[in-house]
Short mmCIF file of C-alpha atoms in Angstrom, two decimals:
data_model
loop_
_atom_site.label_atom_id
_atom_site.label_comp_id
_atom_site.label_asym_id
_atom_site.label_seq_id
_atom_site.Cartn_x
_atom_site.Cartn_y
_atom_site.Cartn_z
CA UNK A 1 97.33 116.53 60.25
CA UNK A 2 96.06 117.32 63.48
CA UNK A 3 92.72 119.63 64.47
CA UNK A 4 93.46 121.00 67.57
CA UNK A 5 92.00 124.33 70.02
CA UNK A 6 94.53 125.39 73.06
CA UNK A 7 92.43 126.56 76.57
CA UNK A 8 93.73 127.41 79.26
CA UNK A 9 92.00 128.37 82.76
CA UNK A 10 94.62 130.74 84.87
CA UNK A 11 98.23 129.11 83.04
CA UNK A 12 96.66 125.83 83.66
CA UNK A 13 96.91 124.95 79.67
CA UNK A 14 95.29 122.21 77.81
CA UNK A 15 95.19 121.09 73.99
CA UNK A 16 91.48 119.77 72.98
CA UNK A 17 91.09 117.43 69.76
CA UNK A 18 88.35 115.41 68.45
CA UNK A 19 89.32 111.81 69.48
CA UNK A 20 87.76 110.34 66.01
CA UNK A 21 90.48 112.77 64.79
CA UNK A 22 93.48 110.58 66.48
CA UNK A 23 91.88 107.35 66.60
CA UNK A 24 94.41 105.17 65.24
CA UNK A 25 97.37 106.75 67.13
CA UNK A 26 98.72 106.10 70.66
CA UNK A 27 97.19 108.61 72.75
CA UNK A 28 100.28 108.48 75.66
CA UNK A 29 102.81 109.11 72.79
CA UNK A 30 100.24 111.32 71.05
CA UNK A 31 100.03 113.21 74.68
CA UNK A 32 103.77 113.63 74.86
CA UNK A 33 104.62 114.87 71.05
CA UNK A 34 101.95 117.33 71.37
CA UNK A 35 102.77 118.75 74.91
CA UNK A 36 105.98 118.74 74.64
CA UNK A 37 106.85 123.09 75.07
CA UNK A 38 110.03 122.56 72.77
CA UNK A 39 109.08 120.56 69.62
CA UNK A 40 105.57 120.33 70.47
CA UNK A 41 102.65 122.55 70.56
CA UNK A 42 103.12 122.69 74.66
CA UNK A 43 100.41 122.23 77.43
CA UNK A 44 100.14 120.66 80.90
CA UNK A 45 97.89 118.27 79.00
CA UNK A 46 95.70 116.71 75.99
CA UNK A 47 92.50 116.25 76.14
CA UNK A 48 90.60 114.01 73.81
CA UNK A 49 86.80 114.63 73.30
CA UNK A 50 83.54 113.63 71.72
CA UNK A 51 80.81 115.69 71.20
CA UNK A 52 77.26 114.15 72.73
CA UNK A 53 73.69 115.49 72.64
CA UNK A 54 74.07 116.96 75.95
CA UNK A 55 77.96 117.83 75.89
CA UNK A 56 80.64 116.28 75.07
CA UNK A 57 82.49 112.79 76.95
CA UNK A 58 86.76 113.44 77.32
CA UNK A 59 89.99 111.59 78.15
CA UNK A 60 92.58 113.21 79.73
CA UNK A 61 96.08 112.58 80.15
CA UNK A 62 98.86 114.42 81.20
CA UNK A 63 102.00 115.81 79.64
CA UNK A 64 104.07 112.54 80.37
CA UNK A 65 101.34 110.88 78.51
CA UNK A 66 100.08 109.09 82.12
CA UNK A 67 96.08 109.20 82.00
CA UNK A 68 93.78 111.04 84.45
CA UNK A 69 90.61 110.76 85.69
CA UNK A 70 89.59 114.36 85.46
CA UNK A 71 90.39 117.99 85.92
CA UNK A 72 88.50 120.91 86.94
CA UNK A 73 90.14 123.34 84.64
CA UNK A 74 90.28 120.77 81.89
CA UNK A 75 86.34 120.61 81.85
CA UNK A 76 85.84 124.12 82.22
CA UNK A 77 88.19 124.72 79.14
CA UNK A 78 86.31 122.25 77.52
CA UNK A 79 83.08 123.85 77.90
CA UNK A 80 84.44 126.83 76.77
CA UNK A 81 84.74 125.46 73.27
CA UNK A 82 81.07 123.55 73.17
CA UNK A 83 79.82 126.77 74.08
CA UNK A 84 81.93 129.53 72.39
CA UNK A 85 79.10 130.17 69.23
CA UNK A 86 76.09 129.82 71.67
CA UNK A 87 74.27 132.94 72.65
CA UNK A 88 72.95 131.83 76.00
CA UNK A 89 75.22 133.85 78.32
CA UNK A 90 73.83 131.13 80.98
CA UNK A 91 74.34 128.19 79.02
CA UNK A 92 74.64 124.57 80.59
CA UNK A 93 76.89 121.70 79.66
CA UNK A 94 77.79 118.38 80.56
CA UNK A 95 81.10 116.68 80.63
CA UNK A 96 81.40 113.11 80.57
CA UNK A 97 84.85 112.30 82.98
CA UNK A 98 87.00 108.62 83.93
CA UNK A 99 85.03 110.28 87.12
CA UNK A 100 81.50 110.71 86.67
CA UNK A 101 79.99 113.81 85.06
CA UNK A 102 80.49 117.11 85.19
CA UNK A 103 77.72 119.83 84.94
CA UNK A 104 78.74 123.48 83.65
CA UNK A 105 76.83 126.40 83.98
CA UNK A 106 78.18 129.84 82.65
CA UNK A 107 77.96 132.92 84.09
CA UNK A 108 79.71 134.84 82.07
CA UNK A 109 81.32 134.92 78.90
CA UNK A 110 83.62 137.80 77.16
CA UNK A 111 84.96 137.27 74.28
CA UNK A 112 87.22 134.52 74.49
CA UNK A 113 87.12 134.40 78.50
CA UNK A 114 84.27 132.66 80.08
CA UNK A 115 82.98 131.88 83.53
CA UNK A 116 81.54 128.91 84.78
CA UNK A 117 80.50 127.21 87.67
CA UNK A 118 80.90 123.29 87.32
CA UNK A 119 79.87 121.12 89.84
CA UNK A 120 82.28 118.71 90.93
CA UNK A 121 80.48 115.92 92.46
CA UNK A 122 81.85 115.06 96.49
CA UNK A 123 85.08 113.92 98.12
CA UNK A 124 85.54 110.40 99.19
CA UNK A 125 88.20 108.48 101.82
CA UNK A 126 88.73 111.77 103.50
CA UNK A 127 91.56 110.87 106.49
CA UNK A 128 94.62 112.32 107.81
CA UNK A 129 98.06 110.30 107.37
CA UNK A 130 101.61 110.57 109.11
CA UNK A 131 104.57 109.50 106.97
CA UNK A 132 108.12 110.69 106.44
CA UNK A 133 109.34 112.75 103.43
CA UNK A 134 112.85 113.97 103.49
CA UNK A 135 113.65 112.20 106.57
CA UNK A 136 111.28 114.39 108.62
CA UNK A 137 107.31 113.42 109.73
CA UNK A 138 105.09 114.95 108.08
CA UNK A 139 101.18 115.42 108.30
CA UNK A 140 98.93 114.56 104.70
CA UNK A 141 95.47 115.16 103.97
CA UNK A 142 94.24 112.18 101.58
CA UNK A 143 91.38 111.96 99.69
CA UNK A 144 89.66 111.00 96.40
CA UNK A 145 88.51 114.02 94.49
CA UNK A 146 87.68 111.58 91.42
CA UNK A 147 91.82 111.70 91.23
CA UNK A 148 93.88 111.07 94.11
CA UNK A 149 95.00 114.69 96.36
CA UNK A 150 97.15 114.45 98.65
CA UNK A 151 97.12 118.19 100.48
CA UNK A 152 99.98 119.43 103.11
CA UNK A 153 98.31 121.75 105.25
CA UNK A 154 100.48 124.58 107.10
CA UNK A 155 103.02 127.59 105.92
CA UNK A 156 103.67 127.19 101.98
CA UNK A 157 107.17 125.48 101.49
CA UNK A 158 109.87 127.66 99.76
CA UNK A 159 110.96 126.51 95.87
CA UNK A 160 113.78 124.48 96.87
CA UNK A 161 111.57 122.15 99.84
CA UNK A 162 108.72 122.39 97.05
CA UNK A 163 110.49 121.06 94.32
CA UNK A 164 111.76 118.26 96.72
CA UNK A 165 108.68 117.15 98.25
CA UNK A 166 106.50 117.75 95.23
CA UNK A 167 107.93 115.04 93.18
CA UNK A 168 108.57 112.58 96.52
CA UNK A 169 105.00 113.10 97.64
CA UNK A 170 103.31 112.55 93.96
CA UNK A 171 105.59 108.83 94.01
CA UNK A 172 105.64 107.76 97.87
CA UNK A 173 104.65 104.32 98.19
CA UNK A 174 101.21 105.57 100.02
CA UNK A 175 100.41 106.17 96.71
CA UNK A 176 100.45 103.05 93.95
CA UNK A 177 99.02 105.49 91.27
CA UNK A 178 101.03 108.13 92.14
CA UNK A 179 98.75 111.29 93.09
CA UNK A 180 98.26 115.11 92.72
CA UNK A 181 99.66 117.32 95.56
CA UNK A 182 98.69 120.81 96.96
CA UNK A 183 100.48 122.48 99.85
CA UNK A 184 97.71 124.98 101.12
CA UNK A 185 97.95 127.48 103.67
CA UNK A 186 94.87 128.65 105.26
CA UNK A 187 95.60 132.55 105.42
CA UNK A 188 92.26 133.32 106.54
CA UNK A 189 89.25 131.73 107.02
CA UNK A 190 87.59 132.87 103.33
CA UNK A 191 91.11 132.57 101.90
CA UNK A 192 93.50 129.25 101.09
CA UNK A 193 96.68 129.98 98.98
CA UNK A 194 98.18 127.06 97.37
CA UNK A 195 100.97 125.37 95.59
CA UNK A 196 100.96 122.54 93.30
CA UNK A 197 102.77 119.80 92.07
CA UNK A 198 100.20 117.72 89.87
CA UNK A 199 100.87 114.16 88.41
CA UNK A 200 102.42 113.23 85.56
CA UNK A 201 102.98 117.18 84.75
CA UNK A 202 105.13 118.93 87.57
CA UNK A 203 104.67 121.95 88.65
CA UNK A 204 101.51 124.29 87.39
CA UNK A 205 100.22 127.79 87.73
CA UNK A 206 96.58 126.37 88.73
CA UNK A 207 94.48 122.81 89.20
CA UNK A 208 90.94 123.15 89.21
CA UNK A 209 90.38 119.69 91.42
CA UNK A 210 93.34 120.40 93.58
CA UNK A 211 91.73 123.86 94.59
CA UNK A 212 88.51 121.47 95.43
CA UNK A 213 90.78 118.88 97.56
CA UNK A 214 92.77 121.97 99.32
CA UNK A 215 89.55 123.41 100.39
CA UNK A 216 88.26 120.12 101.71
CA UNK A 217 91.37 119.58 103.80
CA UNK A 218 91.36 123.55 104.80
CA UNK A 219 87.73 123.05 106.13
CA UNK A 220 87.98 119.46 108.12
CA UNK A 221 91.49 120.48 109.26
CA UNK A 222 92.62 123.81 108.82
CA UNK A 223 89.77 126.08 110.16
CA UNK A 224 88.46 126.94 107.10
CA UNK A 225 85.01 128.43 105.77
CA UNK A 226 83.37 125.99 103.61
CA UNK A 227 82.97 128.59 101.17
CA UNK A 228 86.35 130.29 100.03
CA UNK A 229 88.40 131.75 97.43
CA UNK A 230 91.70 129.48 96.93
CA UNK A 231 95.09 131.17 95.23
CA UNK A 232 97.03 129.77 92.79
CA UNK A 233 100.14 131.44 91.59
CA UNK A 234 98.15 131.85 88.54
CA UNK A 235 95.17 133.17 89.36
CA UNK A 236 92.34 132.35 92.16
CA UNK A 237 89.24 130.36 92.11
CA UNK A 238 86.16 130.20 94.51
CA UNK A 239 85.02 126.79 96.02
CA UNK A 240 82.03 125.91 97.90
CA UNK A 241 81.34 122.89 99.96
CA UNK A 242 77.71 122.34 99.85
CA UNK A 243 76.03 119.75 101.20
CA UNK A 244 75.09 118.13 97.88
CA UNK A 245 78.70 118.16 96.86
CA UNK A 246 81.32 120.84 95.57
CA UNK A 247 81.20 123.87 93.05
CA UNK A 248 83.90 125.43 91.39
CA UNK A 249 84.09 129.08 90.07
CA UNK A 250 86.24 130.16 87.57
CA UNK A 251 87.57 131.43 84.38
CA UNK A 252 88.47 129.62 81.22
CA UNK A 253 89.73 131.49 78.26
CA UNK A 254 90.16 129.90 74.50
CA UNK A 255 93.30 130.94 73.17
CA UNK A 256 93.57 129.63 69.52
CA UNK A 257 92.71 126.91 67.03
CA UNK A 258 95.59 125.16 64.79
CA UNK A 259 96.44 122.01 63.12
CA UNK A 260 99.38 120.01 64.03
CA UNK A 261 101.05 118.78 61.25
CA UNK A 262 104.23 117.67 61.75
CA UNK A 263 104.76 113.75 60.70
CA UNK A 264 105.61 111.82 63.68
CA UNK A 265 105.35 108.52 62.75
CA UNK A 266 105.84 107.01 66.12
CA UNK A 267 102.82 108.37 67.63
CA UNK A 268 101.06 105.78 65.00
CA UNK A 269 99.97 102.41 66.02
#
């Protein structure tokens, strides 16, 4: 049997267990059983985690069971749970990420909702890049957001060019790893509505560090303001680009705690 507690921070959902509590199962066929939305529990991810002095230290991977470095939502749901019993409306965390560490301060916390802004550390091999998808040349935003973004900047595709590009973006050679991609449209100047396809997962309703990387590309690029609020189809988050890095504002609400105990012997070493 299985501990578990399901977040999720705007329909971008995550399953959190104690890693001691899996550690002699395969986490990638551990990810896939458990976030699988027809015989599994179902979530965009698993996320396996520690508790330190100061926090707590995770491993993410996705629902294919591919890892990841980090996510923004991921930590914030995560910090959520450390911090659900603690009275300190302005309580800080700390994350320990495959990408550095991530510092959580909340502003705001009712009942099972809670706000936080997590710092997010700064974006690295920021450059534009021409390449072809669909036959057609098209213009990417790259960087390194502690996972790789890859951002389209202009008018947001409709579903059929979205689900083609998505998918042929997150696998084009450009990318040996494969990457996360936003298509962000800079509506105004304090406003950048997105679309995502993230890696190893599809499409999802939110992405915590692709709202950072399609902020990044709105400001060098796209005429943005370095502070903005950034739309997701399921909900919107605010990012500022501050000169010691970025900060991300947002929700996270804990949804409920289980056990998974269904015997799936393959998931065992």
């Amino acid at each position: 049997m299985i501990p578990f507690t399901k977040a999720h921070a705007y329909g971008n959902d995550f399953l959190y267990v104690p890693a001691a509590a899996v550690e002699r199962m395969a986490s990638d066929r551990l990810a896939c059983a458990l976030c699988d939305r027809h015989t599994g529990i179902g979530a965009d991810g698993l996320v396996l985690y520690t508790v330190t002095a100061n926090g707590a230290s995770m491993t993410l991977l996705n629902a294919d069971g591919s890892p990841s470095e980090v996510s923004g939502n991921g930590v914030r749901g995560l910090a959520a749970i450390l911090l659900r019993n603690h009275a300190d409306v302005s309580a800080t965390t700390v994350v320990s990420t495959d990408a550095g560490a991530k510092t959580l301060t909340r502003t705001a916390h009712n009942g099972a909702r809670q706000t936080f802004v997590a710092s997010m550390g700064a974006p690295r091999d920021l450059r534009r890049v021409w390449t072809e998808v669909d036959g057609s040349p098209l213009e990417l935003i790259v960087l390194n957001f502690g996972n790789p973004q890859c951002v389209v900047l202009g008018p947001l595709p409709d579903l059929g060019a979205f689900h083609r590009m998505g998918p042929a973006l997150e696998r084009h050679e450009l990318f040996p790893a494969r990457t996360n991609v936003e298509f962000a449209h800079v509506e105004r100047a304090d406003l950048v509505r997105i679309l995502i396809w993230e890696r190893g997962v599809g499409p999802t309703t939110s992405s915590g560090t692709g709202s950072c990387a399609a902020l990044i590309a709105a400001v060098a690029f796209g005429g943005a303001n370095r502070q903005a609020q950034v739309a997701a189809p399921g909900g919107t988050q605010r990012v500022d680009w501050r000169e010691d890095g970025v900060y991300l504002t947002g929700d996270a609400e804990i949804l409920f705690d289980g056990t998974w105990i269904s015997d799936r012997t393959e998931i065992a070493y």
